[in-house]
mmCIF file of C-alpha atoms in Angstrom:
data_model
loop_
_atom_site.group_PDB
_atom_site.id
_atom_site.type_symbol
_atom_site.label_atom_id
_atom_site.label_comp_id
_atom_site.label_asym_id
_atom_site.label_seq_id
_atom_site.Cartn_x
_atom_site.Cartn_y
_atom_site.Cartn_z
ATOM 1 C CA UNK A 128 -12.423 0.505 14.295
ATOM 2 C CA UNK A 129 -13.849 2.404 11.205
ATOM 3 C CA UNK A 130 -12.421 0.314 8.897
ATOM 4 C CA UNK A 131 -13.433 -2.803 10.458
ATOM 5 C CA UNK A 132 -17.135 -1.404 11.193
ATOM 6 C CA UNK A 133 -17.733 -0.618 7.453
ATOM 7 C CA UNK A 134 -16.504 -3.735 6.532
ATOM 8 C CA UNK A 135 -18.632 -5.735 8.903
ATOM 9 C CA UNK A 136 -21.308 -3.622 7.505
ATOM 10 C CA UNK A 137 -20.110 -4.500 3.868
ATOM 11 C CA UNK A 138 -20.275 -8.411 5.066
ATOM 12 C CA UNK A 139 -23.963 -7.586 5.900
ATOM 13 C CA UNK A 140 -24.668 -5.994 3.141
ATOM 14 C CA UNK A 141 -23.355 -8.720 0.967
ATOM 15 C CA UNK A 142 -25.054 -11.249 2.869
ATOM 16 C CA UNK A 143 -28.799 -9.332 1.942
ATOM 17 C CA UNK A 144 -27.929 -8.918 -1.383
ATOM 18 C CA UNK A 145 -26.789 -12.048 -2.135
ATOM 19 C CA UNK A 146 -30.207 -14.075 0.073
ATOM 20 C CA UNK A 147 -32.481 -11.216 -1.886
ATOM 21 C CA UNK A 148 -30.790 -12.397 -5.324
ATOM 22 C CA UNK A 149 -29.332 -14.795 -6.484
ATOM 23 C CA UNK A 150 -29.736 -15.363 -10.350
ATOM 24 C CA UNK A 151 -28.956 -13.889 -13.489
ATOM 25 C CA UNK A 152 -28.969 -14.580 -17.163
ATOM 26 C CA UNK A 153 -25.024 -13.935 -17.571
ATOM 27 C CA UNK A 154 -24.306 -15.483 -14.086
ATOM 28 C CA UNK A 155 -22.771 -18.992 -12.679
ATOM 29 C CA UNK A 156 -24.461 -20.413 -10.093
ATOM 30 C CA UNK A 157 -24.885 -23.105 -8.031
ATOM 31 C CA UNK A 158 -27.482 -24.911 -5.650
ATOM 32 C CA UNK A 159 -26.206 -23.341 -2.632
ATOM 33 C CA UNK A 160 -27.942 -20.370 -1.915
ATOM 34 C CA UNK A 161 -25.344 -19.242 0.571
ATOM 35 C CA UNK A 162 -22.648 -19.223 -2.421
ATOM 36 C CA UNK A 163 -21.359 -16.190 -4.148
ATOM 37 C CA UNK A 164 -22.530 -15.716 -7.648
ATOM 38 C CA UNK A 165 -20.231 -15.676 -10.572
ATOM 39 C CA UNK A 166 -19.896 -13.340 -13.644
ATOM 40 C CA UNK A 167 -18.382 -14.056 -16.745
ATOM 41 C CA UNK A 168 -16.525 -10.361 -16.880
ATOM 42 C CA UNK A 169 -15.458 -8.170 -14.130
ATOM 43 C CA UNK A 170 -17.428 -5.449 -15.852
ATOM 44 C CA UNK A 171 -20.384 -7.268 -15.334
ATOM 45 C CA UNK A 172 -19.943 -8.408 -11.492
ATOM 46 C CA UNK A 173 -19.488 -4.911 -10.779
ATOM 47 C CA UNK A 174 -22.824 -3.514 -13.158
ATOM 48 C CA UNK A 175 -25.051 -6.282 -10.727
ATOM 49 C CA UNK A 176 -23.004 -4.676 -7.241
ATOM 50 C CA UNK A 177 -23.985 -1.532 -8.343
ATOM 51 C CA UNK A 178 -26.918 -2.364 -9.307
ATOM 52 C CA UNK A 179 -27.784 -4.875 -6.176
ATOM 53 C CA UNK A 180 -26.712 -1.572 -3.949
ATOM 54 C CA UNK A 181 -29.377 0.565 -5.698
ATOM 55 C CA UNK A 182 -32.533 -1.474 -4.849
ATOM 56 C CA UNK A 183 -30.752 -2.469 -1.123
ATOM 57 C CA UNK A 184 -31.268 1.465 -0.721
ATOM 58 C CA UNK A 185 -34.919 2.246 -1.897
ATOM 59 C CA UNK A 186 -35.823 -0.650 -0.329
ATOM 60 C CA UNK A 187 -34.090 -0.439 3.426
ATOM 61 C CA UNK A 188 -34.569 2.890 4.952
ATOM 62 C CA UNK A 189 -32.787 1.918 7.708
ATOM 63 C CA UNK A 190 -29.617 1.485 6.034
ATOM 64 C CA UNK A 191 -27.158 4.347 6.867
ATOM 65 C CA UNK A 192 -24.905 4.530 4.091
ATOM 66 C CA UNK A 193 -22.947 7.707 3.270
ATOM 67 C CA UNK A 194 -24.341 7.253 -0.603
ATOM 68 C CA UNK A 195 -25.743 9.336 -2.373
ATOM 69 C CA UNK A 196 -28.102 7.582 -4.600
ATOM 70 C CA UNK A 197 -28.319 9.651 -7.803
ATOM 71 C CA UNK A 198 -25.172 9.997 -7.629
ATOM 72 C CA UNK A 199 -25.023 6.561 -7.427
ATOM 73 C CA UNK A 200 -27.246 5.804 -10.197
ATOM 74 C CA UNK A 201 -25.105 8.173 -12.594
ATOM 75 C CA UNK A 202 -21.711 6.353 -11.833
ATOM 76 C CA UNK A 203 -19.617 5.002 -14.007
ATOM 77 C CA UNK A 204 -16.812 2.557 -13.555
ATOM 78 C CA UNK A 205 -13.410 4.281 -12.630
ATOM 79 C CA UNK A 206 -9.480 3.484 -11.854
ATOM 80 C CA UNK A 207 -9.444 -0.455 -10.451
ATOM 81 C CA UNK A 208 -6.930 -0.739 -7.726
ATOM 82 C CA UNK A 209 -5.732 -4.079 -6.951
ATOM 83 C CA UNK A 210 -5.218 -4.710 -3.816
ATOM 84 C CA UNK A 211 -2.352 -6.708 -2.843
ATOM 85 C CA UNK A 212 -0.634 -8.617 0.575
ATOM 86 C CA UNK A 213 2.446 -8.091 1.726
ATOM 87 C CA UNK A 214 3.955 -11.260 2.574
ATOM 88 C CA UNK A 215 5.645 -10.677 6.282
ATOM 89 C CA UNK A 216 8.196 -12.998 6.175
ATOM 90 C CA UNK A 217 9.828 -11.004 3.011
ATOM 91 C CA UNK A 218 9.216 -7.792 4.987
ATOM 92 C CA UNK A 219 11.151 -8.921 7.551
ATOM 93 C CA UNK A 220 13.893 -9.997 5.484
ATOM 94 C CA UNK A 221 14.912 -7.647 2.209
ATOM 95 C CA UNK A 222 17.059 -4.622 3.338
ATOM 96 C CA UNK A 223 15.518 -2.009 0.632
ATOM 97 C CA UNK A 224 13.428 -3.073 -2.196
ATOM 98 C CA UNK A 225 12.823 -0.822 -4.943
ATOM 99 C CA UNK A 226 9.242 -1.880 -5.396
ATOM 100 C CA UNK A 227 6.500 -3.023 -2.637
ATOM 101 C CA UNK A 228 6.011 -5.295 -5.340
ATOM 102 C CA UNK A 229 8.837 -7.670 -4.837
ATOM 103 C CA UNK A 230 7.042 -8.343 -0.936
ATOM 104 C CA UNK A 231 3.426 -8.653 -2.193
ATOM 105 C CA UNK A 232 2.307 -12.954 -2.292
ATOM 106 C CA UNK A 233 -1.256 -12.510 -2.589
ATOM 107 C CA UNK A 234 -3.822 -10.817 -4.432
ATOM 108 C CA UNK A 235 -7.360 -10.507 -1.996
ATOM 109 C CA UNK A 236 -9.206 -8.481 -4.837
ATOM 110 C CA UNK A 237 -9.321 -5.535 -6.781
ATOM 111 C CA UNK A 238 -11.518 -2.300 -6.472
ATOM 112 C CA UNK A 239 -13.434 -1.159 -8.544
ATOM 113 C CA UNK A 240 -14.236 2.383 -8.132
ATOM 114 C CA UNK A 241 -17.656 4.112 -9.041
ATOM 115 C CA UNK A 242 -17.470 7.888 -10.185
ATOM 116 C CA UNK A 243 -19.005 10.883 -11.078
ATOM 117 C CA UNK A 244 -16.943 14.222 -12.433
ATOM 118 C CA UNK A 245 -13.376 12.315 -10.763
ATOM 119 C CA UNK A 246 -15.106 11.758 -7.505
ATOM 120 C CA UNK A 247 -15.147 8.358 -6.194
ATOM 121 C CA UNK A 248 -18.884 7.734 -4.794
ATOM 122 C CA UNK A 249 -17.808 4.352 -3.820
ATOM 123 C CA UNK A 250 -16.286 0.952 -4.364
ATOM 124 C CA UNK A 251 -17.276 -2.333 -5.155
ATOM 125 C CA UNK A 252 -14.494 -4.880 -4.315
ATOM 126 C CA UNK A 253 -14.018 -8.537 -6.903
ATOM 127 C CA UNK A 254 -11.931 -11.611 -7.212
ATOM 128 C CA UNK A 255 -11.373 -13.710 -9.751
ATOM 129 C CA UNK A 256 -11.703 -17.762 -9.828
ATOM 130 C CA UNK A 257 -12.338 -20.698 -11.786
ATOM 131 C CA UNK A 258 -15.829 -19.812 -11.194
ATOM 132 C CA UNK A 259 -16.118 -16.550 -12.605
ATOM 133 C CA UNK A 260 -15.912 -13.353 -11.405
ATOM 134 C CA UNK A 261 -17.781 -12.771 -7.763
ATOM 135 C CA UNK A 262 -18.522 -8.967 -5.625
ATOM 136 C CA UNK A 263 -16.840 -9.400 -2.520
ATOM 137 C CA UNK A 264 -17.099 -6.134 -1.037
ATOM 138 C CA UNK A 265 -19.665 -2.980 -1.378
ATOM 139 C CA UNK A 266 -19.908 0.440 0.199
ATOM 140 C CA UNK A 267 -16.849 0.166 2.371
ATOM 141 C CA UNK A 268 -17.121 4.432 2.530
ATOM 142 C CA UNK A 269 -13.320 4.895 4.223
ATOM 143 C CA UNK A 270 -11.501 3.106 0.852
ATOM 144 C CA UNK A 271 -13.863 5.326 -1.461
ATOM 145 C CA UNK A 272 -12.555 8.435 1.017
ATOM 146 C CA UNK A 273 -9.287 7.342 1.105
ATOM 147 C CA UNK A 274 -8.657 6.333 -2.863
ATOM 148 C CA UNK A 275 -10.564 9.530 -3.600
ATOM 149 C CA UNK A 276 -8.019 11.229 -1.940
ATOM 150 C CA UNK A 277 -5.184 9.933 -3.672
ATOM 151 C CA UNK A 278 -6.219 10.442 -6.929
ATOM 152 C CA UNK A 279 -6.950 14.183 -5.678
ATOM 153 C CA UNK A 280 -3.313 14.118 -4.707
ATOM 154 C CA UNK A 281 -2.415 13.204 -8.179
ATOM 155 C CA UNK A 282 -5.414 15.254 -10.352
ATOM 156 C CA UNK A 283 -2.174 17.166 -11.989
ATOM 157 C CA UNK A 284 -0.690 13.610 -13.308
ATOM 158 C CA UNK A 285 -1.701 10.759 -15.533
ATOM 159 C CA UNK A 286 -2.231 7.663 -13.248
ATOM 160 C CA UNK A 287 -1.139 4.799 -14.980
ATOM 161 C CA UNK A 288 -1.645 2.589 -11.732
ATOM 162 C CA UNK A 289 -2.906 1.864 -8.202
ATOM 163 C CA UNK A 290 -2.168 -0.944 -5.837
ATOM 164 C CA UNK A 291 -3.445 -1.117 -2.443
ATOM 165 C CA UNK A 292 -0.907 -2.806 -0.288
ATOM 166 C CA UNK A 293 -2.029 -4.610 2.970
ATOM 167 C CA UNK A 294 -0.140 -5.534 6.007
ATOM 168 C CA UNK A 295 -1.823 -7.531 7.743
ATOM 169 C CA UNK A 296 0.118 -7.811 11.204
ATOM 170 C CA UNK A 297 1.017 -4.163 11.397
ATOM 171 C CA UNK A 298 -2.430 -2.861 9.830
ATOM 172 C CA UNK A 299 -1.427 -0.600 7.479
ATOM 173 C CA UNK A 300 -2.633 0.016 4.546
ATOM 174 C CA UNK A 301 -0.635 1.893 1.370
ATOM 175 C CA UNK A 302 -0.998 2.852 -1.571
ATOM 176 C CA UNK A 303 1.568 2.954 -4.493
ATOM 177 C CA UNK A 304 0.515 5.349 -7.554
ATOM 178 C CA UNK A 305 2.288 5.283 -10.662
ATOM 179 C CA UNK A 306 2.321 7.801 -12.992
ATOM 180 C CA UNK A 307 4.409 8.881 -16.510
ATOM 181 C CA UNK A 308 6.417 10.741 -14.162
ATOM 182 C CA UNK A 309 7.355 7.372 -11.396
ATOM 183 C CA UNK A 310 5.553 6.577 -8.667
ATOM 184 C CA UNK A 311 4.821 7.613 -4.734
ATOM 185 C CA UNK A 312 3.454 6.081 -1.734
ATOM 186 C CA UNK A 313 0.272 7.375 -0.030
ATOM 187 C CA UNK A 314 -0.472 5.987 3.504
ATOM 188 C CA UNK A 315 -2.013 7.381 7.244
ATOM 189 C CA UNK A 316 0.377 4.957 8.136
ATOM 190 C CA UNK A 317 2.732 6.425 11.295
ATOM 191 C CA UNK A 318 3.276 10.013 10.295
ATOM 192 C CA UNK A 319 2.230 10.063 6.813
ATOM 193 C CA UNK A 320 -0.544 11.146 4.941
ATOM 194 C CA UNK A 321 -2.471 10.557 1.451
ATOM 195 C CA UNK A 322 -2.078 14.224 0.462
ATOM 196 C CA UNK A 323 1.561 14.044 0.164
ATOM 197 C CA UNK A 324 3.269 11.157 -1.626
ATOM 198 C CA UNK A 325 6.715 9.362 0.026
ATOM 199 C CA UNK A 326 9.649 7.642 -1.819
ATOM 200 C CA UNK A 327 10.285 3.688 -0.792
ATOM 201 C CA UNK A 328 13.251 5.053 0.548
ATOM 202 C CA UNK A 329 11.387 7.171 3.433
ATOM 203 C CA UNK A 330 8.359 4.405 3.617
ATOM 204 C CA UNK A 331 10.191 1.406 3.909
ATOM 205 C CA UNK A 332 12.678 1.485 7.072
ATOM 206 C CA UNK A 333 10.042 2.911 8.847
ATOM 207 C CA UNK A 334 7.548 -0.873 7.622
ATOM 208 C CA UNK A 335 10.740 -3.107 8.286
ATOM 209 C CA UNK A 336 11.658 -1.554 11.616
ATOM 210 C CA UNK A 337 7.917 -1.712 13.032
ATOM 211 C CA UNK A 338 7.935 -5.496 11.645
ATOM 212 C CA UNK A 339 11.204 -6.470 13.082
ATOM 213 C CA UNK A 340 10.126 -5.164 16.627
ATOM 214 C CA UNK A 341 6.602 -7.272 15.721
ATOM 215 C CA UNK A 342 8.794 -9.689 15.263
ATOM 216 C CA UNK A 343 10.173 -9.675 18.033
ATOM 217 C CA UNK A 344 7.639 -9.161 20.463
ATOM 218 C CA UNK A 345 4.857 -11.555 18.619
ATOM 219 C CA UNK A 346 7.298 -13.807 16.658
ATOM 220 C CA UNK A 347 7.529 -16.995 18.930
ATOM 221 C CA UNK A 348 3.779 -16.685 20.252
ATOM 222 C CA UNK A 349 2.249 -16.279 16.449
ATOM 223 C CA UNK A 350 4.215 -19.200 15.311
ATOM 224 C CA UNK A 351 3.335 -22.024 18.417
ATOM 225 C CA UNK A 352 0.063 -20.362 17.918
ATOM 226 C CA UNK A 353 -0.492 -20.010 14.612
ATOM 227 C CA UNK A 354 -2.881 -16.582 15.316
ATOM 228 C CA UNK A 355 -1.609 -15.295 11.953
ATOM 229 C CA UNK A 356 -0.566 -16.499 8.866
#
């Protein structure tokens, strides 16, 4: 529920930002005031998201966000987390993949961390299209805290890449962390946690078993009503 509340709050915040700020020197805009603002580079979009968030926090005292404005001002772009969606049909059919990337079919967004002294202050979510880069999410406290916890768990390792995999039907979110020593998975799903990494051999049987249970219960209903992709 917390993630959903944060998502709704973020969408309302984005709507407010876009309604207040529609044009920029380095952005591409349409005549539609409700359309997102596009940028040539991801870094430009992230900077705009940060500045808009600062402006809203300063001008809207009633907006309750667990972000320190001074730390946000000092923050710099940190690690970028790719947010991918797992193909549910592949999850049902694949016996034992060597990597969850074998089951992903859709890039949902890039999660750009804003950091101070190796601590995640907040995140700016962006997407890329033919029109350019756009901000699609801001100030998701749950997401920022989760990434911060994963980074703390790997504080003694040299991280090469972090990917967030989402399984919508299971409401599961799994971080894959690649380091020089290998890879590990972190999740708050079904007994796993963000402090201790798990292997694909430990994680995948749980995910597949739950996916098969979900399919037995709701698969035919979903197919007939087309409730879920």
